Coordinates of C-alpha atoms and ligand atoms in Angstrom, one line a residue:
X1 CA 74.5 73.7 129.5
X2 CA 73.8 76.8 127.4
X3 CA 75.3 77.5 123.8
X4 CA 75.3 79.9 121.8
X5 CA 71.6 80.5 119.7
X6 CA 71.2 79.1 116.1
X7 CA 73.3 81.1 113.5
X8 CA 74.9 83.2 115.5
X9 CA 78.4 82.4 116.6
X10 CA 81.3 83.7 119.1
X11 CA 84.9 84.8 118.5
X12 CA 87.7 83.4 120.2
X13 CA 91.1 85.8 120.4
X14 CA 92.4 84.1 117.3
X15 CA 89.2 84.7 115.4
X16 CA 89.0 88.2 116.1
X17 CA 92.7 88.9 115.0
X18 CA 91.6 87.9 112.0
X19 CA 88.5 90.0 111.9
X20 CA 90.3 93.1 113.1
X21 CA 92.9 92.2 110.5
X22 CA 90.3 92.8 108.1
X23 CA 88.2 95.6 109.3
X24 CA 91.4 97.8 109.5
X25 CA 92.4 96.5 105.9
X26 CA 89.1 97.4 104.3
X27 CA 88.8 101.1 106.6
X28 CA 92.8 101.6 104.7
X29 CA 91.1 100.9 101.1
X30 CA 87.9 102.7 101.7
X31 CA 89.3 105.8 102.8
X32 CA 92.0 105.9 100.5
X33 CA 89.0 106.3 98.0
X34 CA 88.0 109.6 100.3
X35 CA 84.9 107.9 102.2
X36 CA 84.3 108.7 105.9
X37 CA 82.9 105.9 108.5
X38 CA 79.2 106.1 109.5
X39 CA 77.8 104.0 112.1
X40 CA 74.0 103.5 113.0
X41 CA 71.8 101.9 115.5
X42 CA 71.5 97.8 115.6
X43 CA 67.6 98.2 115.6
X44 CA 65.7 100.5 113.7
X45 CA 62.0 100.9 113.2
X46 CA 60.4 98.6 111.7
X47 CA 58.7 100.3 109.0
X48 CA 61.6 101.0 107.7
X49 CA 62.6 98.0 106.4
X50 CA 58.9 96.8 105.8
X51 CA 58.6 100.9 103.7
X52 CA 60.5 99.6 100.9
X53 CA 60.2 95.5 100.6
X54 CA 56.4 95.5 102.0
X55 CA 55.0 93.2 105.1
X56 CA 56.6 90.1 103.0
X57 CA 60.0 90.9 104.7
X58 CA 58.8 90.5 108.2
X59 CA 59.4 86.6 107.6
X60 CA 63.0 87.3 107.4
X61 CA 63.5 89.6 110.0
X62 CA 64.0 89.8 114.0
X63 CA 61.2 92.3 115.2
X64 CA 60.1 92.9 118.6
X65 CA 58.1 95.3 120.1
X66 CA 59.9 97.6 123.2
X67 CA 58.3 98.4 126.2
X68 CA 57.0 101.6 125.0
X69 CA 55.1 99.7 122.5
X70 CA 57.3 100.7 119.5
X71 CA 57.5 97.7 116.7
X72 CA 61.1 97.8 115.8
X73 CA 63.7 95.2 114.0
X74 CA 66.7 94.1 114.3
X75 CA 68.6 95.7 111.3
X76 CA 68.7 92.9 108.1
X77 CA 71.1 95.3 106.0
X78 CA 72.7 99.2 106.0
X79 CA 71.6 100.5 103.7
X80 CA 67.9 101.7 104.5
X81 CA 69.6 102.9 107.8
X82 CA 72.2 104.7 106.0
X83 CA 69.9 106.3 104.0
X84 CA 67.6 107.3 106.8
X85 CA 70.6 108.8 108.4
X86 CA 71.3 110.8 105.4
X87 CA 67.8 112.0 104.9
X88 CA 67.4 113.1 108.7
X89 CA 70.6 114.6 109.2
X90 CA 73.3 114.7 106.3
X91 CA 71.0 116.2 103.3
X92 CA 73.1 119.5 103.7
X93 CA 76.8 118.1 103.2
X94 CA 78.7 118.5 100.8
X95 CA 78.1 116.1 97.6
X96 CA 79.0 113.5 96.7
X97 CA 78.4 111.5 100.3
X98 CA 81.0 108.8 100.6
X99 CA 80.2 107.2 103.8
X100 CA 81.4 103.2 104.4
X101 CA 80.6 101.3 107.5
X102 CA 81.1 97.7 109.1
X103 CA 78.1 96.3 111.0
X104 CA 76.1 93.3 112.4
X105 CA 73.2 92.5 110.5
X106 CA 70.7 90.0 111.5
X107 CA 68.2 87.8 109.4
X108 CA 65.9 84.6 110.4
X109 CA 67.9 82.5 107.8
X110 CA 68.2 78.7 107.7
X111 CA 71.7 78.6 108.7
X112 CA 74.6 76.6 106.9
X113 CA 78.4 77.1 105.9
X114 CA 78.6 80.9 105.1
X115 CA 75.1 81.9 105.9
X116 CA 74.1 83.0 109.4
X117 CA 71.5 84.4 111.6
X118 CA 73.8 87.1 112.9
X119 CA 76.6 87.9 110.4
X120 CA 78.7 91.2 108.9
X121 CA 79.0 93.6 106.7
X122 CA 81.3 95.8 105.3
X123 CA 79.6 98.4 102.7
X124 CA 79.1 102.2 101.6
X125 CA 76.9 104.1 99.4
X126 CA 77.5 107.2 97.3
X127 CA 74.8 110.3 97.5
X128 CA 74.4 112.9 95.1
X129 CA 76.3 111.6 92.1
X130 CA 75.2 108.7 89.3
X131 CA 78.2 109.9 86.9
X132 CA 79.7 107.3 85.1
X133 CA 82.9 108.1 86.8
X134 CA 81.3 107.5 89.8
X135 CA 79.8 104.4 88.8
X136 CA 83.0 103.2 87.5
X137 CA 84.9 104.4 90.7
X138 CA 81.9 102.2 93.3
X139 CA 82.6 99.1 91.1
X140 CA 87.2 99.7 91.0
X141 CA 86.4 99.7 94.6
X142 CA 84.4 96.6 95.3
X143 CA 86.6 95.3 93.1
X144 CA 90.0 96.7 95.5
X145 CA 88.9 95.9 98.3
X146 CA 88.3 92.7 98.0
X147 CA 91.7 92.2 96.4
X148 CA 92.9 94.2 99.2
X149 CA 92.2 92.1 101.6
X150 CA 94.9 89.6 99.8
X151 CA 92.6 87.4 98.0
X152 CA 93.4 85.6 94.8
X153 CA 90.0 84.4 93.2
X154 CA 86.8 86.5 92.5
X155 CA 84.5 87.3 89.9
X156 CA 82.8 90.8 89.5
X157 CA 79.5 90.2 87.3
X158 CA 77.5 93.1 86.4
X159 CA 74.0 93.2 85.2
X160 CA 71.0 95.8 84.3
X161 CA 68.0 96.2 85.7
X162 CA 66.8 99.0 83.0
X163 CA 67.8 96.6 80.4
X164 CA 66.3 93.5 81.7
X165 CA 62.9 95.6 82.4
X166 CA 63.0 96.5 78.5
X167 CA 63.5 92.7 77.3
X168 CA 60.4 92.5 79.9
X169 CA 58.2 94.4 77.9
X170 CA 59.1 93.3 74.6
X171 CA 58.2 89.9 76.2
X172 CA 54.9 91.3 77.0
X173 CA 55.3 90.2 80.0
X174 CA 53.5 91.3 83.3
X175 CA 53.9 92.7 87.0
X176 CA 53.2 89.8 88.3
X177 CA 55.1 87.0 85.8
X178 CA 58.4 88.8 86.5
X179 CA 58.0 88.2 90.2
X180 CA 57.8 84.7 89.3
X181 CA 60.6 85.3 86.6
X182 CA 63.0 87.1 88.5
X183 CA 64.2 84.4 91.4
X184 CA 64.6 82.3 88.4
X185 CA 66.7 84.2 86.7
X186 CA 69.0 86.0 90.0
X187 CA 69.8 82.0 90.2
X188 CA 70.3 81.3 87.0
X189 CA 67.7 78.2 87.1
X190 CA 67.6 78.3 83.0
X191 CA 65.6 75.4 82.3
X192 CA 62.8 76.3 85.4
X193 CA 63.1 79.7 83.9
X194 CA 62.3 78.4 80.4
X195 CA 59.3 76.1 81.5
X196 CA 58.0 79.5 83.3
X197 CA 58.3 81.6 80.1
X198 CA 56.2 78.9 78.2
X199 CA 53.5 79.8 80.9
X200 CA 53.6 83.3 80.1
X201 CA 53.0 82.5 75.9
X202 CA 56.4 83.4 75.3
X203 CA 57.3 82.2 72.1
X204 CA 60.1 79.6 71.7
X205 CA 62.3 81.6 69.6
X206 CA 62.1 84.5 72.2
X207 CA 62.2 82.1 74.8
X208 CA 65.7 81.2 73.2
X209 CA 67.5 84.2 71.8
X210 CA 66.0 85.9 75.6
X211 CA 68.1 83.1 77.0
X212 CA 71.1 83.3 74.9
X213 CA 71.1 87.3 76.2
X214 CA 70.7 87.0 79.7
X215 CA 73.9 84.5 79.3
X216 CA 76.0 86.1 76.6
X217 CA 78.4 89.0 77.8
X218 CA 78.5 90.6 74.2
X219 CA 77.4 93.5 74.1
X220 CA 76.6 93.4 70.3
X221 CA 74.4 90.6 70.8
X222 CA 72.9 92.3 73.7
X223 CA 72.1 95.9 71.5
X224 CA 70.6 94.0 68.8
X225 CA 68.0 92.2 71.4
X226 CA 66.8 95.3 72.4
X227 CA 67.1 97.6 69.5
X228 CA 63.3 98.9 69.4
X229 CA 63.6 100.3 73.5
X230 CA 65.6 103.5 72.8
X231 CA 65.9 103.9 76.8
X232 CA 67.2 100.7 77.1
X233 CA 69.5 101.5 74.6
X234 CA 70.9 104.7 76.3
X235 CA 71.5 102.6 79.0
X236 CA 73.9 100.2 77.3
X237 CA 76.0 103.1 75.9
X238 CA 76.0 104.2 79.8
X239 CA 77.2 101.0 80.8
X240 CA 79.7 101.2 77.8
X241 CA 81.5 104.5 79.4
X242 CA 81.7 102.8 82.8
X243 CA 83.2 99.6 81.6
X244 CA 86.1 102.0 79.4
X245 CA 86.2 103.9 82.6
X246 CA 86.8 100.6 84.7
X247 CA 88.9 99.1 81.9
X248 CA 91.4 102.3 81.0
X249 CA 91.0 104.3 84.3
X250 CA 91.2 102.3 86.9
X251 CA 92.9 99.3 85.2
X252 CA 90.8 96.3 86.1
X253 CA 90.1 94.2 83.2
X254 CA 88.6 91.4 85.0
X255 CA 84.9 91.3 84.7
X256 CA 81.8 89.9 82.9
X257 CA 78.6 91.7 81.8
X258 CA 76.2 88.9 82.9
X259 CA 72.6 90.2 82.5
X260 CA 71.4 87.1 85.0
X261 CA 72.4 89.4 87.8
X262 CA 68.9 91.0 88.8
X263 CA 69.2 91.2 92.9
X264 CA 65.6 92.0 93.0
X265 CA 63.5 94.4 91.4
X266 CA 62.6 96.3 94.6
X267 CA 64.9 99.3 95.5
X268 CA 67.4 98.6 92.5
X269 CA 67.6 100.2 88.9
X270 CA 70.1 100.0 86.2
X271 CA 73.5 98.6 86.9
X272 CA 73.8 96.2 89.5
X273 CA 77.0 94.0 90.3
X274 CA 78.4 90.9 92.5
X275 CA 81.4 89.9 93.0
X276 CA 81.7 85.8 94.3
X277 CA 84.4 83.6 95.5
X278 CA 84.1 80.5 93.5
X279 CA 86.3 78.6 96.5
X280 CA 83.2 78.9 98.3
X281 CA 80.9 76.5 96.6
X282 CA 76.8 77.2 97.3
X283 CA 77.0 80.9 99.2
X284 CA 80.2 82.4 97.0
X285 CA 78.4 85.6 96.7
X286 CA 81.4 87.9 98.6
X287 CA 79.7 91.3 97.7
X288 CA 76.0 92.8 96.1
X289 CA 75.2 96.0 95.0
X290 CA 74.2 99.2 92.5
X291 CA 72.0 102.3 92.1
X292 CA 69.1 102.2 93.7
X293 CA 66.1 105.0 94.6
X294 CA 65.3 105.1 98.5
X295 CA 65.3 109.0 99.4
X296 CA 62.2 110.5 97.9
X297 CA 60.5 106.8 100.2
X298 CA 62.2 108.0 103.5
X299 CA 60.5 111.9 102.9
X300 CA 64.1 113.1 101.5
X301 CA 64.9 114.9 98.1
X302 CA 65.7 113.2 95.4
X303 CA 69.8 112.8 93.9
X304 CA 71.6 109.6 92.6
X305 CA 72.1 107.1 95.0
X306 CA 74.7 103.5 94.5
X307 CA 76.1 101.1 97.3
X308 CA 77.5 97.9 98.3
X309 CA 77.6 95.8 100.8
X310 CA 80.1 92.7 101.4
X311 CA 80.0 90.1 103.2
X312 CA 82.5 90.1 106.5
X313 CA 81.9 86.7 107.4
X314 CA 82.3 85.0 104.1
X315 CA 85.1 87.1 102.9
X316 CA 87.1 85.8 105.9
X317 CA 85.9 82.1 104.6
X318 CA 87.3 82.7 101.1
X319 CA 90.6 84.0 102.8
X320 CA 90.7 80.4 104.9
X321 CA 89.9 78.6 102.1
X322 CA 92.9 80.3 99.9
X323 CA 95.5 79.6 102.7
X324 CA 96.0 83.2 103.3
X325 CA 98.2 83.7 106.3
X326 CA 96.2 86.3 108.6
X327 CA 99.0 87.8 110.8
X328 CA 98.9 85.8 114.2
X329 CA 98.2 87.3 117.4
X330 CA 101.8 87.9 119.1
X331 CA 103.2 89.4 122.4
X332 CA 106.2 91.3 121.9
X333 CA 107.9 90.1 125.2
X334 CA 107.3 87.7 128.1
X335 CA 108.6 88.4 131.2
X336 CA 109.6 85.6 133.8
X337 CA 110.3 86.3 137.5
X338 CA 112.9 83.3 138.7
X339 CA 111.7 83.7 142.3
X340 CA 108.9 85.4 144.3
X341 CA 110.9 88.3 145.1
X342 CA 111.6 89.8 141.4
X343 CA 107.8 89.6 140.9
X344 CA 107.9 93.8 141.7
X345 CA 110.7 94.4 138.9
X346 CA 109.2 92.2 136.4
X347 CA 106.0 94.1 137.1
X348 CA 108.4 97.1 136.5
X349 CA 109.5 96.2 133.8
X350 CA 106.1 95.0 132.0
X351 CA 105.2 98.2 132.5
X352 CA 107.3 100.0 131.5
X353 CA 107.8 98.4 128.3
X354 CA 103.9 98.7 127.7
X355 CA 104.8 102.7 128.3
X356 CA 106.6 102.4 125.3
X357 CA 104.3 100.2 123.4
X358 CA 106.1 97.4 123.4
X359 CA 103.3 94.8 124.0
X360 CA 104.1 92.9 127.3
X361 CA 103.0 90.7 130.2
X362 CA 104.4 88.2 132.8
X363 CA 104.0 85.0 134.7
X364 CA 101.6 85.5 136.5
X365 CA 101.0 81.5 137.9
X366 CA 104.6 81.7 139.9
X367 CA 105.6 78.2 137.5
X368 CA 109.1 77.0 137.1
X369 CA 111.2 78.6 133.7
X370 CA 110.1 75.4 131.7
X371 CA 106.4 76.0 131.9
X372 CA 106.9 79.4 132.0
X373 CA 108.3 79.7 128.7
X374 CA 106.2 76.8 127.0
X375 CA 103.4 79.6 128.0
X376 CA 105.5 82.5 126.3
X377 CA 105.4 80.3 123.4
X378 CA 101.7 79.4 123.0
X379 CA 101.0 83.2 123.3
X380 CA 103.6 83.4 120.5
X381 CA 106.2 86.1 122.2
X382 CA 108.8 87.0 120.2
X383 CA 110.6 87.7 123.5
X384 CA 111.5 86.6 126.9
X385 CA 113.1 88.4 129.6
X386 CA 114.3 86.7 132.3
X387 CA 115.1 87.9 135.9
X388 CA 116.9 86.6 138.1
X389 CA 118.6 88.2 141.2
X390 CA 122.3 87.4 139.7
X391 CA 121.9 89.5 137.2
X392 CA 119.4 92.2 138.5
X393 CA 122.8 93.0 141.2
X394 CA 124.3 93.9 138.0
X395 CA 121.6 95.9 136.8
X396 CA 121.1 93.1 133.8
X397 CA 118.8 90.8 132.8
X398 CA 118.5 88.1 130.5
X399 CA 117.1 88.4 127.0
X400 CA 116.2 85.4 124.9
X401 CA 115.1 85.2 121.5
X402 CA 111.8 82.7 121.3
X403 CA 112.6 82.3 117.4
X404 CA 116.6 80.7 117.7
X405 CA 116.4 80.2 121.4
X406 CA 119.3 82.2 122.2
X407 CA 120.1 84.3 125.1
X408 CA 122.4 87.4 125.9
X409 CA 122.6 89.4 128.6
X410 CA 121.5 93.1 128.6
X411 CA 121.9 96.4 131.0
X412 CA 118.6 97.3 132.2
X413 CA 119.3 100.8 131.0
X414 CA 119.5 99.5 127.2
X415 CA 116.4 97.3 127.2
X416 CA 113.8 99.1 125.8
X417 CA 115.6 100.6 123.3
X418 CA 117.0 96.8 122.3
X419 CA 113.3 96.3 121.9
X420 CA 112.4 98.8 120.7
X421 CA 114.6 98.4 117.6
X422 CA 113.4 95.3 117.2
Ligands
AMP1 P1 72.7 91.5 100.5 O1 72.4 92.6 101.5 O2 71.6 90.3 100.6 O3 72.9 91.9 99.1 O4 74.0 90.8 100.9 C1 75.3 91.3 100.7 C2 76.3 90.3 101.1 O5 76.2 90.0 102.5 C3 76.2 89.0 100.4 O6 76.8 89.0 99.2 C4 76.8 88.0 101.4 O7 78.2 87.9 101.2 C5 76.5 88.6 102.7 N1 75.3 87.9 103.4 C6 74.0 88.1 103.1 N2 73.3 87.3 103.9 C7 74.1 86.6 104.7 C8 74.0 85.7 105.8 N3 72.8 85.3 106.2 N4 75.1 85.2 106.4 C9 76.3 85.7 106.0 N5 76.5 86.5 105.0 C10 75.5 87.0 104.4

C-alpha cells in the first residue's frame, strides 16, 4: 500500500551492519589524523545554501517554509553548515580546526544506481591552515580512508582552479563562456567542449594545445602553457610541494594531476581533487573536494579553509561490487529452553551473559530443538546453550558449537567464563 518515497531508501539489519561497519571504520581513520566529530542540524536556513550558489540551487534542493514562516532547506551538503557552525561558535578554538562528520544529505535528484534523493556523507574540513603540509595531509587522508575502509580500486585526480582560471584569460575568455565551458570540461565532454571553444573565437591551435593540457598530467607541459601568468605559475610550484609531500611523506604514489577536475567555480579555488571507483561505472565519483573561501560570506573572519566530502552510499557500492566481506551480524549465544518450565533459567541465563557482554537471546516462540536451532542459525549464533532439566539437577547445561555441531556439557558456574574466552 505505501512505499518508501522516490530516492530515498530503508535499511534492513544486514544493511545497517554494513553501514555501522563503515562509519566506525572511517571515525578510526579520521581521528587517528586528530579530527574531532561535529554534527549539525538536518535543515538549515535557506539562504544559506542559496548565499553562496545563488537562487539557481533552489531547483535542486528540498525547501519548505515552517509554521513560523521561516524558508528553510533540507541540507544538500556539510559543508556551508559546517562552516556556519564554525563562524557562530568555534571562531575562538584553537587552529587548525579538524572537525569530520557523517550526515544525511538530501537533493531533488533524478534517481538511478548510486544517486539518490536522500543519501550520505562522510567528510571534514580544515580551518585556519592552507599549508602545503596541510594540503598534502587532507588529500593522504581522503586517500586513507577510503583504502581504509578495505577497498582495492580508486583513483585520486587532482586539478586547479587558479590554474584553469589563468589558461581562461589567456584564452580571452569571458564570465559568461566559462559557465558554458566549465560543465564541459568537469565531464570531460572534449569534443562538445571543443565545438564550444570555436564559439568563443578560440583559435584552433589554442583550442588544441588547451586540450592536450587539461588532459596531460605533465607538469612540464603544463608550466610551459601558462608561462606568461606568474600567479598561475606560483601555484604549480605549490602544487609541486604537496605532491613531494604526498609522494615522500605520506607514501602514496598513486595519483594523477588531471586539470579536467574543475567541481565548479563557485566556492572553490586552487587545488581541487576526486577520488572514483572505476567498479562503479556512470556515478564512480567516491569523494570531491579542496580549498575553498566561505567565511568572510557567512559574516566570519577570513583564514584558509579545505574539505571533503565522500560519498557513504556509493562507497558501500564499490565495497559490494569488490566482494568485500563486511563482517556479518552475529549473536554470540542462543539459548534454548527444552520445556516451559526452564523458560526462568534460560531468561537467567540470557541475562546474565548480556551482563558480561556476551551478546545473547532465547527462544522466545516455545518451538521444538529442531526449529529452534535452525533459528539460532539464521541469526548466525556462534553458540547454543541448551537446558534441559537433566542437566540443570546437576547444575550443567549443554553447550554446542553452531560451527562443528558439537556438544559438551558444562557446570553452570564455568559458563561465562567458557564464553567469555571464546
Ligand atoms: P558533492 O558534495 O557533490 O561534491 O558530492 C560529494 C560526494 O557525495 C560525491 O562524490 C558522491 O560520492 C556523493 N553524492 C553526491 N550526490 C549524491 C547523490 N545524489 N546520491 C548519492 N551520493 C551522492
Amino acid at each position: 500500500m505505501f512505499q518508501v518515497p522516490r530516492g530515498t531508501r530503508d535499511f534492513t539489519p544486514d544493511e545497517m551492519q554494513k553501514r555501522r561497519y563503515l562509519e566506525q571504520n572511517m571515525a578510526t581513520t579520521f581521528t587517528s589524523f586528530g579530527y574531532g566529530e561535529i554534527q549539525t542540524p538536518t535543515f538549515e536556513n535557506l539562504e544559506l545554501f542559496t548565499a553562496k550558489s545563488g537562487e539557481s540551487i533552489i531547483n535542486e534542493l528540498y525547501t519548505f517554509t515552517d509554521k513560523g514562516g521561516r524558508a528553510l532547506a533540507l541540507r544538500p551538503e556539510l559543508t556551508a553548515p559546517v562552516i556556519r557552525c564554525y563562524v557562530e561558535r568555534l571562531q575562538m578554538e584553537p587552529k587548525p580546526l579538524k572537525l569530520f562528520y557523517f550526515g544525511n544529505c538530501y537533493r531533488y535528484d533524478r534517481p538511478q544506481k548510486g544517486r539518490y534523493r536522500e543519501f550520505q556523507q562522510a567528510g571534514c574540513e580544515v580551518i585556519g591552515t592552507g599549508t602545503c603540509e596541510a594540503t598534502a595531509e587532507l588529500l593522504a587522508l581522503a586517500y586513507t580512508l577510503l583504502k581504509n575502509t578495505g577497498l582495492k580500486n580508486i583513483r585520486l585526480n587532482i586539478g586547479n582552479l587558479t590554474i584553469i582560471s589563468a589558461i581562461f584569460k589567456k584564452l580571452r575568455l569571458l564570465k559568461d563562456d566559462q559557465k558554458i565551458l566549465l560543465p564541459l570540461i568537469d565531464k570531460s565532454q572534449f569534443d562538445d567542449l571543443k565545438i564550444a571553444l570555436r564559439d568563443c573565437n578560440v583559435s584552433e591551435e589554442m583550442i588544441d594545445t588547451f586540450l592536450e593540457v587539461l588532459q596531460t598530467s605533465d607538469i612540464t607541459k603544463i608550466r610551459s602553457f601558462i608561462s606568461e601568468d606568474t600567479d598561475a605559475k606560483t601555484e604549480l610550484t605549490t602544487m609541486e610541494t604537496i605532491l613531494n609531500l604526498l609522494k615522500n611523506a605520506f607514501h602514496i604514489n598513486e595519483y594523477e594531476i588531471k586539470l579536467s577536475i574543475v567541481r565548479g567555480l563557485d566556492y572553490y579555488k586552487g587545488l581541487v581533487f576526486e577520488i572514483d571507483a572505476p567498479v562503479l561505472g556512470a556515478e564512480k565519483q567516491l569523494c570531491g573536494g579542496g580549498s575553498y573561501d566561505l567565511i568572510p560570506l557567512f559574516g566570519g573572519t577570513e583564514v584558509p579553509t579545505s574539505g571533503f566530502a565522500i560519498g557513504f552510499d556509493r562507497t558501500i557500492l564499490a565495497l559490494e561490487e569488490e566482494m568485500f566481506l563486511f563482517p556479518a551480524l552475529k549473536l554470540d549465544v542462543f539459548v534454548i529452553p527444552v520445556n516451559e518450565t526452564m523458560n526462568t533459567t534460560a531468561i537467567q541465563i540470557v541475562q546474565e551473559l548480556r551482563g558480561h557482554g556476551i551478546s545473547a537471546d532465547f527462544d522466545q516462540l516455545r518451538r521444538g530443538m529442531g526449529k529452534s536451532l535452525k533459528y539460532a542459525d539464521a541469526k548466525h549464533a556462534e553458540k547454543v546453550i541448551i537446558v534441559g532439566p537433566k542437566e540443570l539437577e546437576n547444575k550443567t547445561v549443554t553447550l554446542r558449537d553452531m560451527k562443528t555441531g558439537t556438544q559438551e556439557i558444562v557446570a553452570l558456574a564455568d559458563i561465562y567464563t567458557k564464553l567469555k574466552k571464546i
